[in-house]
Amino acid sequence: MEFSILTNYFGLYMEGFYGTVLSSVLALIGSFLIGAVIAVFRITTVRALRWFGTAYVEFIRNIPLLLVVYIFYYGPSALGFTLDGFKAGTIGLAVYTSAFIAEAIRAGIMAVPKGQMEASRSSGLSYIQTMLHIILPQAIKLVIPPLGNQFINLIKNSSVLTLVAGLDLMYFADSISTETYRTFDTYIFVALFYLVLTLPLSYGVRVWERRLQRKY
Amino acid sequence: MDFIGAYSADNLKFLLDGLYITLIVAFVSIILSFVIGCIIGVIRYSEVPVLSPVMFYLVELIRNLPLLLIIFFIRFALPEVGIKLGLITAAIAALTIFEAAMIAEIVRGGLTSIDKGQIEAARSSGLSNFQTLWHIVLPQGLRRMVPPLVSQFISLLKDTSLAVVISLPELMHNANIVIGHSYGYAIPTLALVALIYFTVNFLLSMLSRRLENKTA
């Protein structure tokens, strides 16, 4: 094991690490916002919105992430403007993950007993008020573990940025290994950088899940 | 956008060749990862001393790494330590390792969800530990695992696209080459590829629904 690779190229590793973290965080925020809207679409009584929500989730969940990223990478240039790899990759990640987050949020909302909605509607609260003050605060607790899992997936999935030159960990690792000629060692360190992010999150999700189980 | 050029006979044939590789690699990986995942899942469930904790750490390690990294590592880093795998073998090995870890967790979860009373009853009726597992726990557990297993298989099929990183000539790789001929081909090609993935995965989930109805 050549530890000098880590010390000599620490700057490049950190640059890639920063790209991976930034892309994952931005994509998480984006996918949460889109996912929340789609989840609401899927449970409203408006049929057209419900149909749109279902079609969105079903379509995205059945195509590969890389395809979604390619759509944002190659698509714009066909229309006459360009997105760089980082932007296209991050938008693609956000769109792809939003379908999974929408399902997680919907499941969380559905898990809140129906009586809660009926009781607060009968007490004179509007649908929006009921959602904001009664349903969502209870749902959010249930949604946190699947959301955490999606964030872990996001971090791992952000590695596809390298396929569109997206300046993430895998991308910089490629330049490190072409300089050092030591692919094995270079990528062992890459794995460690990913684990630094994902292992604590996995642990946190498991602790939270156990807490939920104890409560019910 | 050049639909006519993008959908020329040569391009369509080239994409279908890619689909063929995608399906072969996915099929073999699904079988292998299911078998290995079941074995690891049962070991994790049975709480064998030493072996079960070792499997726990192994599964955790693999689940927290990006698949793209694993594919790349197996193809390009392992040869440095003397393990040389061919293109298709490397892709299948990487997909199998990654998905087996995922499936092991599904299997373990399915088995632990079986009511403790069932096991106690079977053991009191004189069945051995193994007989209880084989005749009581596994048949019931497997039935509950069908939906998460099928969505994992769909993930696997989508994940074969990540093998573009080692230039496996599967569907996404070939689509990338077609797009390389002309930017006008980008949107038509990506639309067609999305439709292909969607159709294959949709058929898979239909199959799962029928399977569920049959076993339930």
mmCIF file with all atom_site columns, N, CA, C and O in Angstrom, chain A residues 58 61-64 66-67 70 74 96 156 159-160 162-163 170 182-184 187 191 194-195 198-199 202 206, chain B residues 60-61 63-66 68-69 72-73 76-77 80 102 158 161-162 164 172 176 183 186 190 194 197-198 201:
data_model
loop_
_atom_site.group_PDB
_atom_site.id
_atom_site.type_symbol
_atom_site.label_atom_id
_atom_site.label_alt_id
_atom_site.label_comp_id
_atom_site.label_asym_id
_atom_site.label_entity_id
_atom_site.label_seq_id
_atom_site.pdbx_PDB_ins_code
_atom_site.Cartn_x
_atom_site.Cartn_y
_atom_site.Cartn_z
_atom_site.occupancy
_atom_site.B_iso_or_equiv
_atom_site.pdbx_formal_charge
_atom_site.auth_seq_id
_atom_site.auth_comp_id
_atom_site.auth_asym_id
_atom_site.auth_atom_id
_atom_site.pdbx_PDB_model_num
ATOM 1   N N  . GLU A 1 58  ? -43.243 6.478  -12.117 1.00 0.00 ? 58  GLU A N  1
ATOM 2   C CA . GLU A 1 58  ? -43.068 5.194  -12.803 1.00 0.00 ? 58  GLU A CA 1
ATOM 3   C C  . GLU A 1 58  ? -42.013 5.290  -13.899 1.00 0.00 ? 58  GLU A C  1
ATOM 4   O O  . GLU A 1 58  ? -41.190 4.392  -14.067 1.00 0.00 ? 58  GLU A O  1
ATOM 5   N N  . ARG A 1 61  ? -38.393 5.848  -12.326 1.00 0.00 ? 61  ARG A N  1
ATOM 6   C CA . ARG A 1 61  ? -37.883 4.701  -11.563 1.00 0.00 ? 61  ARG A CA 1
ATOM 7   C C  . ARG A 1 61  ? -37.500 3.535  -12.453 1.00 0.00 ? 61  ARG A C  1
ATOM 8   O O  . ARG A 1 61  ? -36.774 2.655  -12.025 1.00 0.00 ? 61  ARG A O  1
ATOM 9   N N  . ASN A 1 62  ? -38.002 3.530  -13.669 1.00 0.00 ? 62  ASN A N  1
ATOM 10  C CA . ASN A 1 62  ? -37.719 2.399  -14.557 1.00 0.00 ? 62  ASN A CA 1
ATOM 11  C C  . ASN A 1 62  ? -36.646 2.675  -15.596 1.00 0.00 ? 62  ASN A C  1
ATOM 12  O O  . ASN A 1 62  ? -36.427 1.866  -16.491 1.00 0.00 ? 62  ASN A O  1
ATOM 13  N N  . ILE A 1 63  ? -35.994 3.839  -15.520 1.00 0.00 ? 63  ILE A N  1
ATOM 14  C CA . ILE A 1 63  ? -34.873 4.082  -16.434 1.00 0.00 ? 63  ILE A CA 1
ATOM 15  C C  . ILE A 1 63  ? -33.603 4.326  -15.610 1.00 0.00 ? 63  ILE A C  1
ATOM 16  O O  . ILE A 1 63  ? -33.686 4.747  -14.459 1.00 0.00 ? 63  ILE A O  1
ATOM 17  N N  . PRO A 1 64  ? -32.423 4.030  -16.190 1.00 0.00 ? 64  PRO A N  1
ATOM 18  C CA . PRO A 1 64  ? -31.188 4.176  -15.416 1.00 0.00 ? 64  PRO A CA 1
ATOM 19  C C  . PRO A 1 64  ? -30.862 5.640  -15.133 1.00 0.00 ? 64  PRO A C  1
ATOM 20  O O  . PRO A 1 64  ? -31.184 6.520  -15.936 1.00 0.00 ? 64  PRO A O  1
ATOM 21  N N  . LEU A 1 66  ? -27.983 6.962  -15.274 1.00 0.00 ? 66  LEU A N  1
ATOM 22  C CA . LEU A 1 66  ? -27.063 7.470  -16.285 1.00 0.00 ? 66  LEU A CA 1
ATOM 23  C C  . LEU A 1 66  ? -27.817 8.058  -17.480 1.00 0.00 ? 66  LEU A C  1
ATOM 24  O O  . LEU A 1 66  ? -27.412 9.072  -18.049 1.00 0.00 ? 66  LEU A O  1
ATOM 25  N N  . LEU A 1 67  ? -28.942 7.427  -17.819 1.00 0.00 ? 67  LEU A N  1
ATOM 26  C CA . LEU A 1 67  ? -29.753 7.923  -18.932 1.00 0.00 ? 67  LEU A CA 1
ATOM 27  C C  . LEU A 1 67  ? -30.310 9.304  -18.607 1.00 0.00 ? 67  LEU A C  1
ATOM 28  O O  . LEU A 1 67  ? -30.304 10.204 -19.447 1.00 0.00 ? 67  LEU A O  1
ATOM 29  N N  . TYR A 1 70  ? -27.529 11.735 -18.955 1.00 0.00 ? 70  TYR A N  1
ATOM 30  C CA . TYR A 1 70  ? -27.249 11.975 -20.377 1.00 0.00 ? 70  TYR A CA 1
ATOM 31  C C  . TYR A 1 70  ? -28.279 12.922 -20.996 1.00 0.00 ? 70  TYR A C  1
ATOM 32  O O  . TYR A 1 70  ? -27.946 13.737 -21.846 1.00 0.00 ? 70  TYR A O  1
ATOM 33  N N  . TYR A 1 74  ? -26.560 15.768 -22.916 1.00 0.00 ? 74  TYR A N  1
ATOM 34  C CA . TYR A 1 74  ? -26.602 15.851 -24.379 1.00 0.00 ? 74  TYR A CA 1
ATOM 35  C C  . TYR A 1 74  ? -27.806 16.634 -24.874 1.00 0.00 ? 74  TYR A C  1
ATOM 36  O O  . TYR A 1 74  ? -27.760 17.256 -25.922 1.00 0.00 ? 74  TYR A O  1
ATOM 37  N N  . TYR A 1 96  ? -33.657 12.226 -10.868 1.00 0.00 ? 96  TYR A N  1
ATOM 38  C CA . TYR A 1 96  ? -33.759 10.780 -10.663 1.00 0.00 ? 96  TYR A CA 1
ATOM 39  C C  . TYR A 1 96  ? -34.185 10.473 -9.226  1.00 0.00 ? 96  TYR A C  1
ATOM 40  O O  . TYR A 1 96  ? -35.125 9.719  -8.984  1.00 0.00 ? 96  TYR A O  1
ATOM 41  N N  . LYS A 1 156 ? -23.488 7.845  -3.325  1.00 0.00 ? 156 LYS A N  1
ATOM 42  C CA . LYS A 1 156 ? -22.897 6.793  -4.151  1.00 0.00 ? 156 LYS A CA 1
ATOM 43  C C  . LYS A 1 156 ? -23.163 7.061  -5.630  1.00 0.00 ? 156 LYS A C  1
ATOM 44  O O  . LYS A 1 156 ? -22.272 6.932  -6.469  1.00 0.00 ? 156 LYS A O  1
ATOM 45  N N  . SER A 1 159 ? -21.236 9.346  -8.231  1.00 0.00 ? 159 SER A N  1
ATOM 46  C CA . SER A 1 159 ? -20.065 8.891  -8.971  1.00 0.00 ? 159 SER A CA 1
ATOM 47  C C  . SER A 1 159 ? -20.316 8.858  -10.478 1.00 0.00 ? 159 SER A C  1
ATOM 48  O O  . SER A 1 159 ? -19.358 8.860  -11.248 1.00 0.00 ? 159 SER A O  1
ATOM 49  N N  . VAL A 1 160 ? -21.578 8.870  -10.910 1.00 0.00 ? 160 VAL A N  1
ATOM 50  C CA . VAL A 1 160 ? -21.818 8.885  -12.362 1.00 0.00 ? 160 VAL A CA 1
ATOM 51  C C  . VAL A 1 160 ? -21.377 10.207 -12.978 1.00 0.00 ? 160 VAL A C  1
ATOM 52  O O  . VAL A 1 160 ? -21.217 10.296 -14.194 1.00 0.00 ? 160 VAL A O  1
ATOM 53  N N  . THR A 1 162 ? -18.606 11.325 -13.039 1.00 0.00 ? 162 THR A N  1
ATOM 54  C CA . THR A 1 162 ? -17.335 11.100 -13.721 1.00 0.00 ? 162 THR A CA 1
ATOM 55  C C  . THR A 1 162 ? -17.543 10.743 -15.189 1.00 0.00 ? 162 THR A C  1
ATOM 56  O O  . THR A 1 162 ? -16.703 11.030 -16.039 1.00 0.00 ? 162 THR A O  1
ATOM 57  N N  . LEU A 1 163 ? -18.696 10.153 -15.510 1.00 0.00 ? 163 LEU A N  1
ATOM 58  C CA . LEU A 1 163 ? -18.955 9.738  -16.888 1.00 0.00 ? 163 LEU A CA 1
ATOM 59  C C  . LEU A 1 163 ? -19.305 10.921 -17.786 1.00 0.00 ? 163 LEU A C  1
ATOM 60  O O  . LEU A 1 163 ? -19.375 10.783 -19.002 1.00 0.00 ? 163 LEU A O  1
ATOM 61  N N  . MET A 1 170 ? -14.438 10.311 -8.339  1.00 0.00 ? 170 MET A N  1
ATOM 62  C CA . MET A 1 170 ? -14.010 9.329  -9.339  1.00 0.00 ? 170 MET A CA 1
ATOM 63  C C  . MET A 1 170 ? -13.267 10.009 -10.494 1.00 0.00 ? 170 MET A C  1
ATOM 64  O O  . MET A 1 170 ? -12.334 9.447  -11.060 1.00 0.00 ? 170 MET A O  1
ATOM 65  N N  . ARG A 1 182 ? -0.774  3.613  -10.388 1.00 0.00 ? 182 ARG A N  1
ATOM 66  C CA . ARG A 1 182 ? -1.163  2.647  -9.365  1.00 0.00 ? 182 ARG A CA 1
ATOM 67  C C  . ARG A 1 182 ? -2.661  2.739  -9.148  1.00 0.00 ? 182 ARG A C  1
ATOM 68  O O  . ARG A 1 182 ? -3.133  3.435  -8.251  1.00 0.00 ? 182 ARG A O  1
ATOM 69  N N  . THR A 1 183 ? -3.386  2.040  -10.006 1.00 0.00 ? 183 THR A N  1
ATOM 70  C CA . THR A 1 183 ? -4.837  2.110  -9.960  1.00 0.00 ? 183 THR A CA 1
ATOM 71  C C  . THR A 1 183 ? -5.370  1.549  -8.648  1.00 0.00 ? 183 THR A C  1
ATOM 72  O O  . THR A 1 183 ? -6.249  2.131  -8.018  1.00 0.00 ? 183 THR A O  1
ATOM 73  N N  . PHE A 1 184 ? -4.801  0.422  -8.227  1.00 0.00 ? 184 PHE A N  1
ATOM 74  C CA . PHE A 1 184 ? -5.305  -0.269 -7.030  1.00 0.00 ? 184 PHE A CA 1
ATOM 75  C C  . PHE A 1 184 ? -5.277  0.657  -5.816  1.00 0.00 ? 184 PHE A C  1
ATOM 76  O O  . PHE A 1 184 ? -6.304  0.925  -5.199  1.00 0.00 ? 184 PHE A O  1
ATOM 77  N N  . TYR A 1 187 ? -7.518  3.865  -5.965  1.00 0.00 ? 187 TYR A N  1
ATOM 78  C CA . TYR A 1 187 ? -8.962  3.693  -5.799  1.00 0.00 ? 187 TYR A CA 1
ATOM 79  C C  . TYR A 1 187 ? -9.343  3.147  -4.427  1.00 0.00 ? 187 TYR A C  1
ATOM 80  O O  . TYR A 1 187 ? -10.482 3.302  -4.002  1.00 0.00 ? 187 TYR A O  1
ATOM 81  N N  . ALA A 1 191 ? -12.277 4.761  -2.234  1.00 0.00 ? 191 ALA A N  1
ATOM 82  C CA . ALA A 1 191 ? -13.290 4.024  -1.477  1.00 0.00 ? 191 ALA A CA 1
ATOM 83  C C  . ALA A 1 191 ? -13.372 4.566  -0.054  1.00 0.00 ? 191 ALA A C  1
ATOM 84  O O  . ALA A 1 191 ? -14.467 4.764  0.488   1.00 0.00 ? 191 ALA A O  1
ATOM 85  N N  . TYR A 1 194 ? -15.372 7.734  0.133   1.00 0.00 ? 194 TYR A N  1
ATOM 86  C CA . TYR A 1 194 ? -16.817 7.490  0.066   1.00 0.00 ? 194 TYR A CA 1
ATOM 87  C C  . TYR A 1 194 ? -17.328 6.952  1.402   1.00 0.00 ? 194 TYR A C  1
ATOM 88  O O  . TYR A 1 194 ? -18.381 7.364  1.891   1.00 0.00 ? 194 TYR A O  1
ATOM 89  N N  . LEU A 1 195 ? -16.558 6.032  2.004   1.00 0.00 ? 195 LEU A N  1
ATOM 90  C CA . LEU A 1 195 ? -17.005 5.423  3.267   1.00 0.00 ? 195 LEU A CA 1
ATOM 91  C C  . LEU A 1 195 ? -17.089 6.459  4.387   1.00 0.00 ? 195 LEU A C  1
ATOM 92  O O  . LEU A 1 195 ? -17.970 6.376  5.249   1.00 0.00 ? 195 LEU A O  1
ATOM 93  N N  . THR A 1 198 ? -20.543 7.776  3.748   1.00 0.00 ? 198 THR A N  1
ATOM 94  C CA . THR A 1 198 ? -21.722 6.899  3.776   1.00 0.00 ? 198 THR A CA 1
ATOM 95  C C  . THR A 1 198 ? -21.871 6.112  5.078   1.00 0.00 ? 198 THR A C  1
ATOM 96  O O  . THR A 1 198 ? -22.986 5.907  5.543   1.00 0.00 ? 198 THR A O  1
ATOM 97  N N  . LEU A 1 199 ? -20.750 5.653  5.667   1.00 0.00 ? 199 LEU A N  1
ATOM 98  C CA . LEU A 1 199 ? -20.871 4.810  6.866   1.00 0.00 ? 199 LEU A CA 1
ATOM 99  C C  . LEU A 1 199 ? -21.558 5.529  8.039   1.00 0.00 ? 199 LEU A C  1
ATOM 100 O O  . LEU A 1 199 ? -22.472 4.962  8.634   1.00 0.00 ? 199 LEU A O  1
ATOM 101 N N  . SER A 1 202 ? -25.260 5.679  7.266   1.00 0.00 ? 202 SER A N  1
ATOM 102 C CA . SER A 1 202 ? -25.924 4.374  7.416   1.00 0.00 ? 202 SER A CA 1
ATOM 103 C C  . SER A 1 202 ? -26.179 4.087  8.884   1.00 0.00 ? 202 SER A C  1
ATOM 104 O O  . SER A 1 202 ? -27.248 3.615  9.268   1.00 0.00 ? 202 SER A O  1
ATOM 105 N N  . ARG A 1 206 ? -29.824 3.646  10.842  1.00 0.00 ? 206 ARG A N  1
ATOM 106 C CA . ARG A 1 206 ? -30.170 2.454  11.607  1.00 0.00 ? 206 ARG A CA 1
ATOM 107 C C  . ARG A 1 206 ? -30.607 2.810  13.021  1.00 0.00 ? 206 ARG A C  1
ATOM 108 O O  . ARG A 1 206 ? -31.573 2.254  13.536  1.00 0.00 ? 206 ARG A O  1
ATOM 109 N N  . GLU B 2 60  ? -22.064 -4.474 4.826   1.00 0.00 ? 60  GLU B N  1
ATOM 110 C CA . GLU B 2 60  ? -22.088 -3.035 5.092   1.00 0.00 ? 60  GLU B CA 1
ATOM 111 C C  . GLU B 2 60  ? -21.080 -2.297 4.225   1.00 0.00 ? 60  GLU B C  1
ATOM 112 O O  . GLU B 2 60  ? -21.369 -1.254 3.652   1.00 0.00 ? 60  GLU B O  1
ATOM 113 N N  . LEU B 2 61  ? -19.881 -2.878 4.123   1.00 0.00 ? 61  LEU B N  1
ATOM 114 C CA . LEU B 2 61  ? -18.818 -2.256 3.333   1.00 0.00 ? 61  LEU B CA 1
ATOM 115 C C  . LEU B 2 61  ? -19.261 -2.091 1.879   1.00 0.00 ? 61  LEU B C  1
ATOM 116 O O  . LEU B 2 61  ? -19.180 -1.011 1.304   1.00 0.00 ? 61  LEU B O  1
ATOM 117 N N  . ARG B 2 63  ? -22.318 -2.278 0.542   1.00 0.00 ? 63  ARG B N  1
ATOM 118 C CA . ARG B 2 63  ? -23.504 -1.446 0.362   1.00 0.00 ? 63  ARG B CA 1
ATOM 119 C C  . ARG B 2 63  ? -23.198 0.040  0.436   1.00 0.00 ? 63  ARG B C  1
ATOM 120 O O  . ARG B 2 63  ? -23.967 0.863  -0.058  1.00 0.00 ? 63  ARG B O  1
ATOM 121 N N  . ASN B 2 64  ? -22.094 0.390  1.092   1.00 0.00 ? 64  ASN B N  1
ATOM 122 C CA . ASN B 2 64  ? -21.777 1.806  1.261   1.00 0.00 ? 64  ASN B CA 1
ATOM 123 C C  . ASN B 2 64  ? -20.775 2.338  0.243   1.00 0.00 ? 64  ASN B C  1
ATOM 124 O O  . ASN B 2 64  ? -20.303 3.451  0.357   1.00 0.00 ? 64  ASN B O  1
ATOM 125 N N  . LEU B 2 65  ? -20.463 1.517  -0.757  1.00 0.00 ? 65  LEU B N  1
ATOM 126 C CA . LEU B 2 65  ? -19.566 1.970  -1.821  1.00 0.00 ? 65  LEU B CA 1
ATOM 127 C C  . LEU B 2 65  ? -20.359 2.144  -3.115  1.00 0.00 ? 65  LEU B C  1
ATOM 128 O O  . LEU B 2 65  ? -21.334 1.438  -3.343  1.00 0.00 ? 65  LEU B O  1
ATOM 129 N N  . PRO B 2 66  ? -19.928 3.074  -3.977  1.00 0.00 ? 66  PRO B N  1
ATOM 130 C CA . PRO B 2 66  ? -20.623 3.220  -5.266  1.00 0.00 ? 66  PRO B CA 1
ATOM 131 C C  . PRO B 2 66  ? -20.357 2.003  -6.159  1.00 0.00 ? 66  PRO B C  1
ATOM 132 O O  . PRO B 2 66  ? -19.220 1.526  -6.217  1.00 0.00 ? 66  PRO B O  1
ATOM 133 N N  . LEU B 2 68  ? -20.298 2.001  -9.331  1.00 0.00 ? 68  LEU B N  1
ATOM 134 C CA . LEU B 2 68  ? -19.389 2.434  -10.397 1.00 0.00 ? 68  LEU B CA 1
ATOM 135 C C  . LEU B 2 68  ? -17.934 2.187  -9.996  1.00 0.00 ? 68  LEU B C  1
ATOM 136 O O  . LEU B 2 68  ? -17.119 1.729  -10.799 1.00 0.00 ? 68  LEU B O  1
ATOM 137 N N  . LEU B 2 69  ? -17.639 2.484  -8.715  1.00 0.00 ? 69  LEU B N  1
ATOM 138 C CA . LEU B 2 69  ? -16.283 2.276  -8.197  1.00 0.00 ? 69  LEU B CA 1
ATOM 139 C C  . LEU B 2 69  ? -15.941 0.791  -8.198  1.00 0.00 ? 69  LEU B C  1
ATOM 140 O O  . LEU B 2 69  ? -14.835 0.399  -8.578  1.00 0.00 ? 69  LEU B O  1
ATOM 141 N N  . PHE B 2 72  ? -15.297 -0.434 -11.806 1.00 0.00 ? 72  PHE B N  1
ATOM 142 C CA . PHE B 2 72  ? -14.013 0.078  -12.266 1.00 0.00 ? 72  PHE B CA 1
ATOM 143 C C  . PHE B 2 72  ? -12.866 -0.662 -11.595 1.00 0.00 ? 72  PHE B C  1
ATOM 144 O O  . PHE B 2 72  ? -11.900 -1.067 -12.232 1.00 0.00 ? 72  PHE B O  1
ATOM 145 N N  . PHE B 2 73  ? -13.006 -0.856 -10.281 1.00 0.00 ? 73  PHE B N  1
ATOM 146 C CA . PHE B 2 73  ? -11.959 -1.479 -9.474  1.00 0.00 ? 73  PHE B CA 1
ATOM 147 C C  . PHE B 2 73  ? -11.685 -2.915 -9.938  1.00 0.00 ? 73  PHE B C  1
ATOM 148 O O  . PHE B 2 73  ? -10.537 -3.316 -10.115 1.00 0.00 ? 73  PHE B O  1
ATOM 149 N N  . PHE B 2 76  ? -10.060 -2.677 -13.581 1.00 0.00 ? 76  PHE B N  1
ATOM 150 C CA . PHE B 2 76  ? -8.784  -1.986 -13.798 1.00 0.00 ? 76  PHE B CA 1
ATOM 151 C C  . PHE B 2 76  ? -7.803  -2.044 -12.632 1.00 0.00 ? 76  PHE B C  1
ATOM 152 O O  . PHE B 2 76  ? -6.606  -1.854 -12.839 1.00 0.00 ? 76  PHE B O  1
ATOM 153 N N  . ALA B 2 77  ? -8.276  -2.278 -11.405 1.00 0.00 ? 77  ALA B N  1
ATOM 154 C CA . ALA B 2 77  ? -7.345  -2.294 -10.272 1.00 0.00 ? 77  ALA B CA 1
ATOM 155 C C  . ALA B 2 77  ? -6.911  -3.710 -9.907  1.00 0.00 ? 77  ALA B C  1
ATOM 156 O O  . ALA B 2 77  ? -5.752  -3.929 -9.583  1.00 0.00 ? 77  ALA B O  1
ATOM 157 N N  . GLU B 2 80  ? -3.669  -5.427 -11.160 1.00 0.00 ? 80  GLU B N  1
ATOM 158 C CA . GLU B 2 80  ? -2.397  -5.068 -10.518 1.00 0.00 ? 80  GLU B CA 1
ATOM 159 C C  . GLU B 2 80  ? -2.002  -6.055 -9.429  1.00 0.00 ? 80  GLU B C  1
ATOM 160 O O  . GLU B 2 80  ? -0.843  -6.128 -9.053  1.00 0.00 ? 80  GLU B O  1
ATOM 161 N N  . MET B 2 102 ? -27.014 -6.285 -1.411  1.00 0.00 ? 102 MET B N  1
ATOM 162 C CA . MET B 2 102 ? -28.353 -5.701 -1.275  1.00 0.00 ? 102 MET B CA 1
ATOM 163 C C  . MET B 2 102 ? -29.385 -6.802 -1.007  1.00 0.00 ? 102 MET B C  1
ATOM 164 O O  . MET B 2 102 ? -30.253 -6.665 -0.140  1.00 0.00 ? 102 MET B O  1
ATOM 165 N N  . LYS B 2 158 ? -30.994 -1.704 -14.466 1.00 0.00 ? 158 LYS B N  1
ATOM 166 C CA . LYS B 2 158 ? -30.628 -0.315 -14.748 1.00 0.00 ? 158 LYS B CA 1
ATOM 167 C C  . LYS B 2 158 ? -29.134 -0.100 -14.509 1.00 0.00 ? 158 LYS B C  1
ATOM 168 O O  . LYS B 2 158 ? -28.482 0.623  -15.245 1.00 0.00 ? 158 LYS B O  1
ATOM 169 N N  . SER B 2 161 ? -26.010 -0.277 -16.884 1.00 0.00 ? 161 SER B N  1
ATOM 170 C CA . SER B 2 161 ? -25.581 0.873  -17.693 1.00 0.00 ? 161 SER B CA 1
ATOM 171 C C  . SER B 2 161 ? -24.286 1.479  -17.163 1.00 0.00 ? 161 SER B C  1
ATOM 172 O O  . SER B 2 161 ? -23.559 2.136  -17.894 1.00 0.00 ? 161 SER B O  1
ATOM 173 N N  . LEU B 2 162 ? -23.996 1.264  -15.855 1.00 0.00 ? 162 LEU B N  1
ATOM 174 C CA . LEU B 2 162 ? -22.769 1.841  -15.288 1.00 0.00 ? 162 LEU B CA 1
ATOM 175 C C  . LEU B 2 162 ? -21.522 1.179  -15.860 1.00 0.00 ? 162 LEU B C  1
ATOM 176 O O  . LEU B 2 162 ? -20.419 1.703  -15.721 1.00 0.00 ? 162 LEU B O  1
ATOM 177 N N  . VAL B 2 164 ? -20.607 1.231  -18.667 1.00 0.00 ? 164 VAL B N  1
ATOM 178 C CA . VAL B 2 164 ? -19.979 2.072  -19.700 1.00 0.00 ? 164 VAL B CA 1
ATOM 179 C C  . VAL B 2 164 ? -18.587 2.483  -19.231 1.00 0.00 ? 164 VAL B C  1
ATOM 180 O O  . VAL B 2 164 ? -17.707 2.731  -20.034 1.00 0.00 ? 164 VAL B O  1
ATOM 181 N N  . MET B 2 172 ? -26.400 1.404  -23.065 1.00 0.00 ? 172 MET B N  1
ATOM 182 C CA . MET B 2 172 ? -26.016 2.802  -22.874 1.00 0.00 ? 172 MET B CA 1
ATOM 183 C C  . MET B 2 172 ? -24.721 3.137  -23.602 1.00 0.00 ? 172 MET B C  1
ATOM 184 O O  . MET B 2 172 ? -24.573 4.221  -24.148 1.00 0.00 ? 172 MET B O  1
ATOM 185 N N  . ASN B 2 176 ? -24.343 5.886  -26.488 1.00 0.00 ? 176 ASN B N  1
ATOM 186 C CA . ASN B 2 176 ? -23.338 6.939  -26.405 1.00 0.00 ? 176 ASN B CA 1
ATOM 187 C C  . ASN B 2 176 ? -22.580 7.092  -27.719 1.00 0.00 ? 176 ASN B C  1
ATOM 188 O O  . ASN B 2 176 ? -22.293 8.199  -28.170 1.00 0.00 ? 176 ASN B O  1
ATOM 189 N N  . TYR B 2 183 ? -24.915 15.487 -32.857 1.00 0.00 ? 183 TYR B N  1
ATOM 190 C CA . TYR B 2 183 ? -25.708 15.981 -31.725 1.00 0.00 ? 183 TYR B CA 1
ATOM 191 C C  . TYR B 2 183 ? -27.202 15.854 -31.993 1.00 0.00 ? 183 TYR B C  1
ATOM 192 O O  . TYR B 2 183 ? -28.000 15.694 -31.085 1.00 0.00 ? 183 TYR B O  1
ATOM 193 N N  . ALA B 2 186 ? -28.969 12.956 -30.427 1.00 0.00 ? 186 ALA B N  1
ATOM 194 C CA . ALA B 2 186 ? -29.008 12.792 -28.968 1.00 0.00 ? 186 ALA B CA 1
ATOM 195 C C  . ALA B 2 186 ? -30.413 12.515 -28.448 1.00 0.00 ? 186 ALA B C  1
ATOM 196 O O  . ALA B 2 186 ? -30.666 11.478 -27.822 1.00 0.00 ? 186 ALA B O  1
ATOM 197 N N  . LEU B 2 190 ? -31.783 8.935  -27.042 1.00 0.00 ? 190 LEU B N  1
ATOM 198 C CA . LEU B 2 190 ? -32.057 8.804  -25.612 1.00 0.00 ? 190 LEU B CA 1
ATOM 199 C C  . LEU B 2 190 ? -33.527 8.461  -25.369 1.00 0.00 ? 190 LEU B C  1
ATOM 200 O O  . LEU B 2 190 ? -33.848 7.676  -24.478 1.00 0.00 ? 190 LEU B O  1
ATOM 201 N N  . ALA B 2 194 ? -34.630 5.131  -23.476 1.00 0.00 ? 194 ALA B N  1
ATOM 202 C CA . ALA B 2 194 ? -35.489 5.235  -22.287 1.00 0.00 ? 194 ALA B CA 1
ATOM 203 C C  . ALA B 2 194 ? -36.695 4.320  -22.439 1.00 0.00 ? 194 ALA B C  1
ATOM 204 O O  . ALA B 2 194 ? -37.082 3.599  -21.518 1.00 0.00 ? 194 ALA B O  1
ATOM 205 N N  . TYR B 2 197 ? -35.595 0.623  -21.907 1.00 0.00 ? 197 TYR B N  1
ATOM 206 C CA . TYR B 2 197 ? -35.409 0.291  -20.490 1.00 0.00 ? 197 TYR B CA 1
ATOM 207 C C  . TYR B 2 197 ? -36.752 0.234  -19.779 1.00 0.00 ? 197 TYR B C  1
ATOM 208 O O  . TYR B 2 197 ? -37.024 -0.670 -18.989 1.00 0.00 ? 197 TYR B O  1
ATOM 209 N N  . PHE B 2 198 ? -37.589 1.241  -20.071 1.00 0.00 ? 198 PHE B N  1
ATOM 210 C CA . PHE B 2 198 ? -38.877 1.303  -19.384 1.00 0.00 ? 198 PHE B CA 1
ATOM 211 C C  . PHE B 2 198 ? -39.699 0.047  -19.676 1.00 0.00 ? 198 PHE B C  1
ATOM 212 O O  . PHE B 2 198 ? -40.273 -0.555 -18.777 1.00 0.00 ? 198 PHE B O  1
ATOM 213 N N  . ASN B 2 201 ? -38.261 -3.079 -17.871 1.00 0.00 ? 201 ASN B N  1
ATOM 214 C CA . ASN B 2 201 ? -38.488 -3.029 -16.428 1.00 0.00 ? 201 ASN B CA 1
ATOM 215 C C  . ASN B 2 201 ? -39.963 -3.117 -16.076 1.00 0.00 ? 201 ASN B C  1
ATOM 216 O O  . ASN B 2 201 ? -40.346 -3.703 -15.069 1.00 0.00 ? 201 ASN B O  1
#
